Tab-separated table of C-alpha atoms (C1' of nucleotides) in Angstrom:
chain	number	residue	atom	x	y	z
J	24	MET	CA	41.821	-6.982	-28.671
J	25	ASP	CA	41.192	-8.349	-25.212
J	26	SER	CA	37.717	-10.631	-25.791
J	27	SER	CA	37.015	-11.475	-22.142
J	28	ILE	CA	32.950	-11.728	-21.759
J	29	LYS	CA	32.999	-9.076	-18.824
J	30	LYS	CA	34.025	-5.766	-19.585
J	31	GLU	CA	37.542	-5.503	-19.236
J	32	ARG	CA	37.847	-3.700	-16.069
J	33	PRO	CA	40.996	-3.234	-13.666
J	34	ARG	CA	40.786	-3.894	-10.226
J	35	GLY	CA	40.218	-0.721	-8.248
J	36	ARG	CA	37.837	0.981	-10.401
J	37	LEU	CA	34.696	0.258	-8.728
J	38	SER	CA	33.132	3.164	-7.401
J	39	ARG	CA	29.997	4.288	-5.243
J	40	GLU	CA	28.922	6.911	-8.199
J	41	MET	CA	29.499	4.020	-10.920
J	42	ILE	CA	27.269	1.358	-8.778
J	43	GLU	CA	24.743	3.690	-8.162
J	44	ASP	CA	24.253	4.572	-11.916
J	45	ALA	CA	24.277	0.974	-12.951
J	46	ALA	CA	21.646	0.554	-9.944
J	47	PHE	CA	19.505	2.770	-11.797
J	48	GLU	CA	19.466	1.288	-14.719
J	49	VAL	CA	18.993	-2.192	-13.449
J	50	ILE	CA	16.114	-1.057	-11.526
J	51	GLU	CA	14.694	0.722	-14.640
J	52	ARG	CA	15.127	-2.368	-16.544
J	53	GLU	CA	14.279	-5.264	-14.150
J	54	GLY	CA	11.488	-3.445	-11.859
J	55	LEU	CA	12.106	-2.822	-8.265
J	56	ALA	CA	11.437	-6.284	-7.130
J	57	GLY	CA	13.316	-7.802	-10.099
J	58	PHE	CA	16.774	-5.776	-8.730
J	59	SER	CA	19.410	-8.170	-7.372
J	60	MET	CA	22.815	-7.583	-6.517
J	61	ARG	CA	23.825	-10.407	-9.030
J	62	LYS	CA	22.596	-8.724	-11.775
J	63	LEU	CA	23.623	-5.312	-10.866
J	64	ALA	CA	27.391	-7.128	-10.626
J	65	ALA	CA	26.718	-8.513	-14.067
J	66	ASP	CA	26.028	-5.009	-14.925
J	67	LEU	CA	28.895	-3.706	-13.761
J	68	GLY	CA	31.015	-6.518	-14.890
J	69	CYS	CA	32.205	-7.528	-11.568
J	70	GLU	CA	30.630	-10.332	-8.737
J	71	ALA	CA	27.837	-9.497	-6.465
J	72	MET	CA	29.976	-9.426	-3.428
J	73	SER	CA	32.415	-6.570	-4.450
J	74	ILE	CA	29.269	-4.082	-4.479
J	75	TYR	CA	29.507	-4.684	-0.413
J	76	HIS	CA	32.828	-3.132	-0.343
J	77	HIS	CA	31.050	0.083	-1.264
J	78	PHE	CA	27.618	-0.480	0.626
J	79	PRO	CA	27.161	-2.612	3.367
J	80	SER	CA	23.991	-3.660	2.280
J	81	GLN	CA	21.351	-3.467	-0.701
J	82	ALA	CA	19.177	-0.872	1.746
J	83	HIS	CA	21.987	1.241	2.188
J	84	LEU	CA	22.810	1.124	-1.826
J	85	HIS	CA	18.850	1.802	-2.065
J	86	GLU	CA	19.170	4.835	0.456
J	87	ALA	CA	22.172	6.079	-1.137
J	88	LEU	CA	19.883	6.122	-4.548
J	89	VAL	CA	17.589	8.499	-2.667
J	90	ASP	CA	20.242	10.706	-1.490
J	91	ARG	CA	21.280	11.178	-5.151
J	92	LEU	CA	17.917	12.102	-6.535
J	93	ILE	CA	16.980	14.301	-3.369
J	94	GLY	CA	20.546	15.826	-3.574
J	95	SER	CA	20.058	17.159	-7.177
J	96	LEU	CA	16.999	18.945	-6.260
J	97	GLU	CA	17.597	22.751	-6.367
J	98	MET	CA	15.366	25.447	-4.415
J	99	PRO	CA	13.272	27.583	-6.723
J	100	ASP	CA	14.655	31.169	-6.882
J	101	ALA	CA	14.298	32.793	-3.889
J	102	GLY	CA	12.874	35.898	-5.253
J	103	LEU	CA	9.958	34.396	-6.743
J	104	PRO	CA	6.312	34.684	-4.915
J	105	TRP	CA	5.894	32.052	-2.549
J	106	ARG	CA	2.902	30.348	-4.538
J	107	GLN	CA	5.224	29.912	-7.550
J	108	ARG	CA	8.139	28.519	-5.657
J	109	MET	CA	5.748	26.011	-3.834
J	110	HIS	CA	4.645	25.434	-7.384
J	111	ILE	CA	8.007	24.668	-8.886
J	112	ALA	CA	9.754	22.613	-5.880
J	113	MET	CA	6.497	20.292	-5.976
J	114	HIS	CA	6.898	19.965	-9.883
J	115	ASP	CA	10.732	19.158	-9.453
J	116	PHE	CA	10.053	16.397	-7.108
J	117	ARG	CA	7.301	14.815	-8.702
J	118	ARG	CA	9.968	14.827	-11.746
J	119	ILE	CA	12.616	12.796	-10.002
J	120	GLY	CA	10.101	10.393	-9.488
J	121	ARG	CA	8.862	10.185	-12.865
J	122	GLU	CA	12.406	9.997	-14.217
J	123	HIS	CA	12.631	7.074	-12.220
J	124	PRO	CA	9.226	5.179	-12.271
J	125	ALA	CA	10.473	1.469	-11.534
J	126	PHE	CA	12.329	3.308	-8.364
J	127	ALA	CA	9.202	5.605	-7.437
J	128	PRO	CA	7.759	3.513	-5.091
J	129	PHE	CA	10.644	3.276	-2.826
J	130	LEU	CA	11.623	7.066	-3.414
J	131	VAL	CA	8.410	7.879	-1.872
J	132	THR	CA	7.621	5.306	0.816
J	133	TYR	CA	11.233	6.108	2.056
J	134	ARG	CA	11.579	7.760	5.291
J	135	MET	CA	14.254	10.797	4.600
J	136	ASN	CA	16.350	11.281	7.751
J	137	SER	CA	19.781	11.643	5.952
J	138	PRO	CA	21.426	15.144	6.127
J	139	THR	CA	20.679	15.455	2.044
J	140	CYS	CA	17.276	14.726	2.361
J	141	LEU	CA	16.737	16.705	5.589
J	142	THR	CA	18.104	19.731	4.246
J	143	TRP	CA	15.820	19.293	1.634
J	144	LEU	CA	13.057	19.032	4.236
J	145	SER	CA	14.149	21.822	6.108
J	146	ASP	CA	14.253	23.975	2.942
J	147	ILE	CA	10.473	22.978	2.074
J	148	LEU	CA	9.659	23.936	5.584
J	149	GLY	CA	11.403	26.995	5.250
J	150	LEU	CA	9.121	27.909	2.218
J	151	PHE	CA	6.277	27.656	4.048
J	152	GLU	CA	7.376	29.732	6.699
J	153	ALA	CA	8.613	32.210	4.289
J	154	GLY	CA	5.337	32.326	2.728
J	155	GLY	CA	4.060	33.589	6.302
J	156	PHE	CA	2.917	30.295	7.983
J	157	GLY	CA	3.734	29.827	11.468
J	158	PRO	CA	5.634	26.399	12.499
J	159	GLU	CA	2.455	24.491	13.273
J	160	LEU	CA	1.044	24.808	9.853
J	161	SER	CA	3.840	24.819	7.980
J	162	ALA	CA	4.338	21.048	9.328
J	163	ARG	CA	0.505	20.454	8.715
J	164	LEU	CA	0.347	21.890	4.970
J	165	PHE	CA	4.047	20.052	4.338
J	166	ARG	CA	2.259	16.925	5.215
J	167	THR	CA	-0.619	17.688	3.282
J	168	VAL	CA	0.945	18.566	-0.214
J	169	GLY	CA	3.603	15.778	0.715
J	170	TYR	CA	0.567	13.374	1.056
J	171	TYR	CA	-0.771	14.586	-2.444
J	172	LEU	CA	2.538	14.458	-3.992
J	173	MET	CA	3.287	10.921	-2.840
J	174	GLY	CA	0.163	9.845	-4.041
J	175	ALA	CA	0.299	11.489	-7.111
J	176	ILE	CA	3.666	9.901	-8.213
J	177	LEU	CA	2.839	6.306	-7.034
J	178	ASP	CA	-0.113	6.420	-9.393
J	179	GLU	CA	1.527	7.922	-12.312
J	180	THR	CA	4.560	5.314	-12.099
J	181	ALA	CA	2.099	2.544	-11.186
J	182	GLY	CA	2.106	1.188	-14.566
J	183	TYR	CA	6.274	0.395	-14.348
J	184	ALA	CA	6.200	-0.515	-10.696
J	185	LYS	CA	4.892	-3.919	-11.561
J	186	GLY	CA	3.593	-5.870	-14.137
J	187	PRO	CA	-0.189	-6.467	-15.080
J	188	SER	CA	-2.262	-7.726	-12.255
J	189	ALA	CA	-2.253	-11.697	-11.258
J	190	ALA	CA	-5.545	-12.347	-10.359
J	191	THR	CA	-8.787	-11.826	-12.331
J	192	THR	CA	-9.002	-9.138	-14.384
J	193	VAL	CA	-11.920	-7.461	-15.735
J	194	SER	CA	-12.298	-7.117	-19.627
J	195	ASP	CA	-12.904	-4.098	-21.205
J	196	GLU	CA	-16.142	-5.499	-22.444
J	197	GLN	CA	-17.103	-5.912	-18.700
J	198	LEU	CA	-16.042	-2.941	-17.722
J	199	ALA	CA	-18.176	-0.579	-19.862
J	200	ARG	CA	-21.217	-2.904	-19.314
J	201	ASP	CA	-20.852	-3.206	-15.641
J	202	PHE	CA	-18.871	0.036	-14.791
J	203	PRO	CA	-19.779	2.622	-17.154
J	204	ASN	CA	-19.172	5.557	-15.074
J	205	VAL	CA	-15.667	3.926	-14.329
J	206	ALA	CA	-15.414	3.120	-18.020
J	207	ALA	CA	-15.771	6.779	-18.812
J	208	ALA	CA	-13.370	7.762	-16.191
J	209	GLY	CA	-10.859	5.978	-17.884
J	210	ARG	CA	-10.288	8.811	-20.332
J	211	TYR	CA	-9.011	11.100	-17.654
J	212	PHE	CA	-6.751	8.346	-15.929
J	213	GLY	CA	-4.242	8.148	-18.337
J	214	ALA	CA	-0.699	9.133	-18.990
J	215	ALA	CA	-2.087	11.988	-21.521
J	216	GLU	CA	-4.270	13.688	-18.262
J	217	PHE	CA	-1.466	13.186	-15.807
J	218	ASP	CA	-0.291	16.867	-15.764
J	219	ARG	CA	-3.269	18.611	-16.401
J	220	THR	CA	-4.833	16.442	-13.144
J	221	PHE	CA	-2.022	16.804	-11.314
J	222	ASP	CA	-1.871	20.902	-11.405
J	223	LEU	CA	-5.883	20.827	-10.614
J	224	GLY	CA	-5.289	18.987	-7.247
J	225	LEU	CA	-2.328	20.965	-6.661
J	226	ASP	CA	-3.786	24.388	-7.485
J	227	MET	CA	-6.788	23.416	-5.315
J	228	LEU	CA	-4.163	22.828	-2.341
J	229	LEU	CA	-2.262	26.205	-2.947
J	230	ASP	CA	-5.452	28.009	-3.759
J	231	GLU	CA	-6.673	26.894	-0.275
J	232	MET	CA	-3.381	27.724	1.310
J	233	GLU	CA	-3.323	31.308	-0.270
J	234	ARG	CA	-7.041	31.871	1.147
J	235	ALA	CA	-5.708	30.454	4.503
J	236	LEU	CA	-3.297	33.423	4.553
J	237	GLY	CA	-5.217	36.030	3.341
J	238	GLY	CA	-8.035	35.417	5.771
J	239	ALA	CA	-5.526	35.346	8.577
J	240	ASN	CA	-4.102	38.674	6.987
J	241	SER	CA	-7.361	40.667	7.081
J	242	ARG	CA	-8.504	39.468	9.720
B	20	MET	CA	-4.662	-26.982	27.328
B	21	ASP	CA	-3.290	-28.758	24.210
B	22	SER	CA	-0.045	-27.489	23.596
B	23	SER	CA	0.924	-28.724	20.216
B	24	ILE	CA	3.136	-27.005	17.949
B	25	LYS	CA	1.333	-27.324	15.028
B	26	LYS	CA	-2.550	-27.310	15.467
B	27	GLU	CA	-4.273	-30.248	14.751
B	28	ARG	CA	-5.987	-30.224	11.560
B	29	PRO	CA	-7.725	-32.615	9.469
B	30	ARG	CA	-7.573	-32.902	5.888
B	31	GLY	CA	-10.045	-30.511	4.183
B	32	ARG	CA	-10.062	-27.816	6.727
B	33	LEU	CA	-7.824	-25.422	4.772
B	34	SER	CA	-10.127	-22.663	3.050
B	35	ARG	CA	-9.629	-19.500	1.189
B	36	GLU	CA	-11.040	-17.657	4.095
B	37	MET	CA	-8.653	-19.317	6.838
B	38	ILE	CA	-5.658	-18.752	4.723
B	39	GLU	CA	-6.494	-14.788	3.751
B	40	ASP	CA	-7.041	-14.648	7.548
B	41	ALA	CA	-3.856	-16.226	8.878
B	42	ALA	CA	-2.260	-14.338	5.753
B	43	PHE	CA	-3.273	-10.877	7.456
B	44	GLU	CA	-1.842	-12.235	10.776
B	45	VAL	CA	1.909	-12.919	9.118
B	46	ILE	CA	1.964	-10.013	7.558
B	47	GLU	CA	1.462	-7.700	10.324
B	48	ARG	CA	3.518	-9.649	12.498
B	49	GLU	CA	6.616	-10.358	10.118
B	50	GLY	CA	6.123	-7.326	7.838
B	51	LEU	CA	5.208	-7.345	4.149
B	52	ALA	CA	8.891	-8.130	3.004
B	53	GLY	CA	9.008	-10.804	5.696
B	54	PHE	CA	6.184	-12.646	4.669
B	55	SER	CA	6.552	-15.983	2.710
B	56	MET	CA	4.517	-19.108	1.788
B	57	ARG	CA	6.447	-21.218	4.289
B	58	LYS	CA	5.953	-18.899	7.335
B	59	LEU	CA	1.836	-18.439	6.363
B	60	ALA	CA	1.881	-22.576	6.235
B	61	ALA	CA	3.415	-22.682	9.361
B	62	ASP	CA	1.127	-20.566	11.029
B	63	LEU	CA	-1.558	-22.737	9.249
B	64	GLY	CA	-0.387	-25.585	10.542
B	65	CYS	CA	0.471	-27.141	6.809
B	66	GLU	CA	2.820	-27.348	4.330
B	67	ALA	CA	3.577	-23.930	1.908
B	68	MET	CA	2.378	-26.301	-1.058
B	69	SER	CA	-1.003	-26.841	0.301
B	70	ILE	CA	-1.842	-23.158	0.095
B	71	TYR	CA	-1.185	-23.192	-4.059
B	72	HIS	CA	-4.363	-25.442	-3.712
B	73	HIS	CA	-6.401	-22.591	-3.189
B	74	PHE	CA	-4.443	-19.705	-4.439
B	75	PRO	CA	-2.542	-20.107	-7.653
B	76	SER	CA	0.214	-17.672	-6.500
B	77	GLN	CA	1.299	-15.328	-3.517
B	78	ALA	CA	0.451	-12.464	-5.993
B	79	HIS	CA	-3.261	-13.565	-6.307
B	80	LEU	CA	-3.296	-14.358	-2.610
B	81	HIS	CA	-2.322	-10.765	-1.859
B	82	GLU	CA	-5.014	-9.347	-4.398
B	83	ALA	CA	-7.500	-11.655	-2.882
B	84	LEU	CA	-6.391	-9.981	0.923
B	85	VAL	CA	-7.212	-6.248	-1.113
B	86	ASP	CA	-10.283	-7.558	-2.178
B	87	ARG	CA	-11.171	-8.728	1.387
B	88	LEU	CA	-10.660	-5.069	2.398
B	89	ILE	CA	-12.204	-3.144	-0.271
B	90	GLY	CA	-15.309	-5.746	-0.203
B	91	SER	CA	-15.703	-4.782	3.814
B	92	LEU	CA	-16.486	-0.997	2.672
B	93	GLU	CA	-20.052	0.146	2.785
B	94	MET	CA	-20.860	3.436	1.279
B	95	PRO	CA	-22.060	6.393	3.431
B	96	ASP	CA	-25.977	6.609	4.028
B	97	ALA	CA	-27.038	8.154	0.904
B	98	GLY	CA	-29.581	10.469	2.836
B	99	LEU	CA	-26.447	12.220	4.333
B	100	PRO	CA	-24.911	15.459	2.055
B	101	TRP	CA	-22.585	14.965	-0.660
B	102	ARG	CA	-19.757	16.308	1.325
B	103	GLN	CA	-20.524	14.327	4.604
B	104	ARG	CA	-20.707	11.489	2.663
B	105	MET	CA	-17.285	11.726	1.053
B	106	HIS	CA	-15.874	12.585	4.372
B	107	ILE	CA	-16.804	9.250	5.520
B	108	ALA	CA	-15.459	7.174	2.784
B	109	MET	CA	-12.479	8.811	2.770
B	110	HIS	CA	-11.963	8.169	6.324
B	111	ASP	CA	-13.309	4.634	5.753
B	112	PHE	CA	-10.590	3.729	3.245
B	113	ARG	CA	-8.135	5.328	5.668
B	114	ARG	CA	-9.044	3.253	8.614
B	115	ILE	CA	-8.812	-0.307	6.840
B	116	GLY	CA	-5.224	0.999	5.646
B	117	ARG	CA	-4.331	1.887	9.340
B	118	GLU	CA	-5.730	-1.433	10.569
B	119	HIS	CA	-3.301	-3.332	8.507
B	120	PRO	CA	-0.235	-1.175	8.373
B	121	ALA	CA	2.292	-3.572	7.371
B	122	PHE	CA	-0.222	-4.607	4.538
B	123	ALA	CA	-0.898	-0.879	3.674
B	124	PRO	CA	1.814	-0.567	0.981
B	125	PHE	CA	0.386	-3.289	-1.141
B	126	LEU	CA	-3.292	-2.157	-0.780
B	127	VAL	CA	-2.359	1.427	-1.830
B	128	THR	CA	-0.172	0.543	-4.542
B	129	TYR	CA	-2.093	-1.889	-5.730
B	130	ARG	CA	-3.997	-0.718	-9.406
B	131	MET	CA	-7.542	-2.068	-8.764
B	132	ASN	CA	-9.257	-4.000	-11.635
B	133	SER	CA	-11.242	-6.833	-9.521
B	134	PRO	CA	-15.122	-6.564	-9.507
B	135	THR	CA	-15.271	-5.951	-5.983
B	136	CYS	CA	-12.660	-2.888	-6.277
B	137	LEU	CA	-14.110	-1.442	-9.311
B	138	THR	CA	-17.594	-1.520	-7.440
B	139	TRP	CA	-16.370	0.406	-4.743
B	140	LEU	CA	-14.378	2.653	-7.071
B	141	SER	CA	-17.621	3.002	-9.323
B	142	ASP	CA	-19.615	4.092	-5.948
B	143	ILE	CA	-16.864	6.836	-5.069
B	144	LEU	CA	-17.045	8.130	-8.627
B	145	GLY	CA	-21.074	7.979	-8.437
B	146	LEU	CA	-20.625	9.805	-4.998
B	147	PHE	CA	-18.908	12.777	-6.862
B	148	GLU	CA	-21.372	12.620	-9.645
B	149	ALA	CA	-24.323	12.380	-7.195
B	150	GLY	CA	-22.718	15.886	-5.575
B	151	GLY	CA	-23.022	17.738	-8.810
B	152	PHE	CA	-19.630	17.339	-10.614
B	153	GLY	CA	-19.654	15.881	-14.381
B	154	PRO	CA	-17.799	13.072	-15.318
B	155	GLU	CA	-14.716	14.640	-16.152
B	156	LEU	CA	-14.174	16.616	-12.958
B	157	SER	CA	-15.769	13.667	-10.926
B	158	ALA	CA	-12.814	11.618	-12.320
B	159	ARG	CA	-10.147	14.371	-11.769
B	160	LEU	CA	-11.682	15.058	-8.528
B	161	PHE	CA	-11.297	11.230	-7.516
B	162	ARG	CA	-7.457	11.124	-8.408
B	163	THR	CA	-6.994	14.430	-6.262
B	164	VAL	CA	-8.652	13.029	-2.880
B	165	GLY	CA	-7.140	9.876	-3.877
B	166	TYR	CA	-3.535	10.984	-4.349
B	167	TYR	CA	-3.923	12.478	-0.817
B	168	LEU	CA	-5.626	9.162	0.381
B	169	MET	CA	-2.619	7.133	-0.799
B	170	GLY	CA	0.124	9.575	0.582
B	171	ALA	CA	-1.459	10.195	3.857
B	172	ILE	CA	-1.907	6.112	4.602
B	173	LEU	CA	1.425	5.653	3.532
B	174	ASP	CA	2.850	8.341	5.788
B	175	GLU	CA	0.755	7.149	8.890
B	176	THR	CA	1.414	3.476	8.310
B	177	ALA	CA	5.444	3.813	7.233
B	178	GLY	CA	6.409	2.892	11.018
B	179	TYR	CA	5.343	-0.619	10.492
B	180	ALA	CA	5.823	-1.476	6.947
B	181	LYS	CA	10.022	-1.137	7.466
B	182	GLY	CA	12.537	-1.323	10.109
B	183	PRO	CA	14.576	2.014	11.019
B	184	SER	CA	16.667	3.026	8.410
B	185	ALA	CA	19.678	1.185	7.715
B	186	ALA	CA	21.789	4.048	6.172
B	187	THR	CA	23.282	7.092	7.967
B	188	THR	CA	20.795	8.397	10.453
B	189	VAL	CA	20.879	11.793	12.054
B	190	SER	CA	20.702	11.863	15.815
B	191	ASP	CA	18.451	14.002	17.473
B	192	GLU	CA	21.064	16.356	19.128
B	193	GLN	CA	22.020	17.022	15.195
B	194	LEU	CA	18.742	17.484	14.077
B	195	ALA	CA	17.863	19.887	16.645
B	196	ARG	CA	21.130	21.989	15.416
B	197	ASP	CA	21.409	21.760	11.993
B	198	PHE	CA	17.737	21.475	11.194
B	199	PRO	CA	16.038	23.436	14.131
B	200	ASN	CA	12.640	23.982	11.964
B	201	VAL	CA	12.514	19.948	11.002
B	202	ALA	CA	13.091	19.021	14.649
B	203	ALA	CA	10.143	21.721	15.553
B	204	ALA	CA	7.928	20.503	12.903
B	205	GLY	CA	8.800	16.783	14.325
B	206	ARG	CA	5.847	17.811	17.279
B	207	TYR	CA	3.398	18.072	14.566
B	208	PHE	CA	4.426	14.527	12.702
B	209	GLY	CA	3.829	12.233	15.462
B	210	ALA	CA	0.951	9.565	15.502
B	211	ALA	CA	-0.637	12.021	17.848
B	212	GLU	CA	-1.370	14.359	15.541
B	213	PHE	CA	-2.609	12.078	12.554
B	214	ASP	CA	-6.343	12.536	12.825
B	215	ARG	CA	-5.734	16.169	12.969
B	216	THR	CA	-3.426	16.794	10.247
B	217	PHE	CA	-5.904	14.254	7.840
B	218	ASP	CA	-8.513	16.259	8.532
B	219	LEU	CA	-6.819	19.693	7.602
B	220	GLY	CA	-5.997	18.452	4.460
B	221	LEU	CA	-9.249	16.509	3.609
B	222	ASP	CA	-11.453	19.432	4.547
B	223	MET	CA	-8.828	21.533	2.524
B	224	LEU	CA	-9.577	19.811	-0.472
B	225	LEU	CA	-13.116	19.290	0.235
B	226	ASP	CA	-13.781	22.996	0.890
B	227	GLU	CA	-12.132	23.859	-2.394
B	228	MET	CA	-14.372	21.235	-4.178
B	229	GLU	CA	-17.710	23.073	-2.853
B	230	ARG	CA	-16.193	26.159	-3.595
B	231	ALA	CA	-15.917	24.990	-7.107
B	232	LEU	CA	-19.796	23.493	-7.040
B	233	GLY	CA	-21.108	26.819	-5.627
B	234	GLY	CA	-19.019	28.954	-8.186
B	235	ALA	CA	-20.680	26.596	-11.232
B	236	ASN	CA	-24.062	26.888	-9.673
B	237	SER	CA	-24.012	30.804	-9.179
B	238	ARG	CA	-22.478	31.717	-12.455
U	22	DA	C1'	-18.109	-54.282	0.527
U	23	DA	C1'	-15.272	-52.996	-2.999
U	24	DA	C1'	-13.156	-50.324	-6.267
U	25	DA	C1'	-13.003	-45.803	-8.381
U	26	DT	C1'	-12.587	-41.035	-8.678
U	27	DG	C1'	-10.617	-36.506	-7.619
U	28	DA	C1'	-9.745	-33.220	-4.367
U	29	DA	C1'	-6.540	-31.994	-0.684
U	30	DC	C1'	-2.446	-32.184	0.912
U	31	DC	C1'	2.549	-33.471	0.810
U	32	DT	C1'	7.504	-34.097	-0.791
U	33	DT	C1'	11.149	-33.085	-3.787
U	34	DA	C1'	13.701	-30.445	-6.333
U	35	DC	C1'	15.295	-26.265	-8.763
U	36	DA	C1'	16.756	-21.673	-9.466
U	37	DG	C1'	17.088	-17.579	-7.367
U	38	DT	C1'	17.996	-14.260	-3.075
U	39	DG	C1'	20.832	-11.272	0.212
U	40	DT	C1'	24.965	-11.593	2.645
U	41	DA	C1'	28.852	-13.589	6.532
U	42	DA	C1'	33.602	-15.535	5.656
U	43	DG	C1'	37.608	-16.676	3.954
U	44	DT	C1'	40.904	-16.247	-0.350
U	45	DT	C1'	43.327	-14.279	-4.089
U	46	DG	C1'	45.150	-10.887	-6.861
U	47	DT	C1'	47.355	-6.422	-7.516
U	48	DC	C1'	49.656	-2.551	-6.747
U	49	DA	C1'	52.477	0.733	-3.578
U	50	DA	C1'	55.549	1.883	0.360
U	51	DG	C1'	59.675	0.461	1.925
O	6	DC	C1'	61.943	-7.670	-3.785
O	7	DT	C1'	59.091	-7.773	0.336
O	8	DT	C1'	55.596	-6.652	2.656
O	9	DG	C1'	51.305	-4.642	3.625
O	10	DA	C1'	46.599	-2.975	2.411
O	11	DC	C1'	43.050	-3.166	0.522
O	12	DA	C1'	39.599	-4.369	-3.840
O	13	DA	C1'	37.810	-8.073	-5.940
O	14	DC	C1'	36.497	-12.681	-6.119
O	15	DT	C1'	35.042	-17.519	-4.569
O	16	DT	C1'	32.372	-20.182	-1.520
O	17	DA	C1'	28.818	-21.215	1.569
O	18	DC	C1'	24.623	-20.725	3.788
O	19	DA	C1'	19.943	-20.189	4.943
O	20	DC	C1'	15.717	-18.754	3.005
O	21	DT	C1'	12.538	-17.514	-0.847
O	22	DG	C1'	8.628	-18.917	-4.714
O	23	DT	C1'	6.799	-22.535	-6.712
O	24	DA	C1'	6.822	-26.326	-10.763
O	25	DA	C1'	6.269	-31.558	-10.967
O	26	DG	C1'	4.747	-35.303	-9.092
O	27	DG	C1'	3.262	-38.471	-5.351
O	28	DT	C1'	0.146	-39.530	-1.040
O	29	DT	C1'	-3.912	-39.790	1.570
O	30	DC	C1'	-8.727	-39.392	2.418
O	31	DA	C1'	-13.490	-38.623	1.781
O	32	DT	C1'	-17.303	-39.516	-1.779
O	33	DT	C1'	-19.732	-41.726	-4.845
O	34	DT	C1'	-20.338	-45.591	-7.787
O	35	DT	C1'	-20.830	-50.169	-8.881
DNA sequence: AAAATGAACCTTACAGTGTAAGTTGTCAAG
DNA sequence: CTTGACAACTTACACTGTAAGGTTCATTTT
């Protein structure tokens, strides 16, 4: 058996899909800032520059990862009520963020303009419009839930994105003494409460949207 | 007028405040990713390593910038009604983000745990509690508006944070043809609509919170 | 005045980064 | 077998954060 250190991998066996798969792994293992083309290459058993044959730059690779994630999303069953469909779509997006916590900051910061992403965006806008909102309100409400979603994903994945704060941190004792209400709130800030907290805010927004719809209809 | 490239600057004239001021400038000029200790030093007229006498690392410096911004926030007048105070506090935070658009991604991603930041966080939590919410709901509603705020700031400053997308972009014609509803929504996604859109979502959340309060009181 | 102290700043060096440019290896078509 | 095309590798460059150690200068002590 061949015993070279690098995995035996004949030429011509590198593909975009393989590279993307490995990139997700390296990012989650090393963190987004710790990711590099050389580490990715080491994972793939090739040299860094070989990757450039498939992606013209690291930025292109990162954007391809976004495309992969967004492209994997499916719109909820059109037979369901509007509110339920919106609820599902929001949870779907949140899920792909949480499944790739180290990549999540890039995902939510990225300004979508690829066909794949625009399709998703268009579908979500269409969901609002199908719910009875006009073009303007659909756009603004999309932003509203989008903002909420972005912030939630960032918070819920923040523990993975960067290590502990470098600068002065406040000890638990000092926190309990000087900021008792923050210490008390900490109980509801933990990962165990993410689902409940997320749904609270999401339902508040959806409640208010339905109210706006009902008000317009009954008027 | 003196035209030396580096500012004349006798020893002992470097201070944390000066460095922070220059760092804000360099970050806004070069972008967060384009920022470096050497560029900062060039701006200050010193060598890169001199900065390490005042900040032990770049991360410490960045966190000091967050502290500066958060520390500059003042709580709204306690005599005002609860809802108005919350509205002002949210707009204040949004303002410091928008005043430093390139730095905003770090600001909103940063997990606050310095005394300065904890003081602000405690004050906001106190604002909910003063409004009549118990500890648990105060914590969860803080998260809710916090998520919304983070997302809004990220979106509103995204144009400054990074250059145009590196990968395939969809042309305006293609957008109008293949994604007409997205193209139509673009009208409401521009900077001119930021204020109106932000207030729409914020007011929805505050409406819903007041409703929760009223419901609890009238029950 | 002279010497000592210590902070403030600079110089050098290293391991790491993205990626441009040029080179090599491999396989398929002629 | 030769030729071509292309995938992968090698080298090189300009840049990064920062560790280690050297230099300069204001202040304090003698």
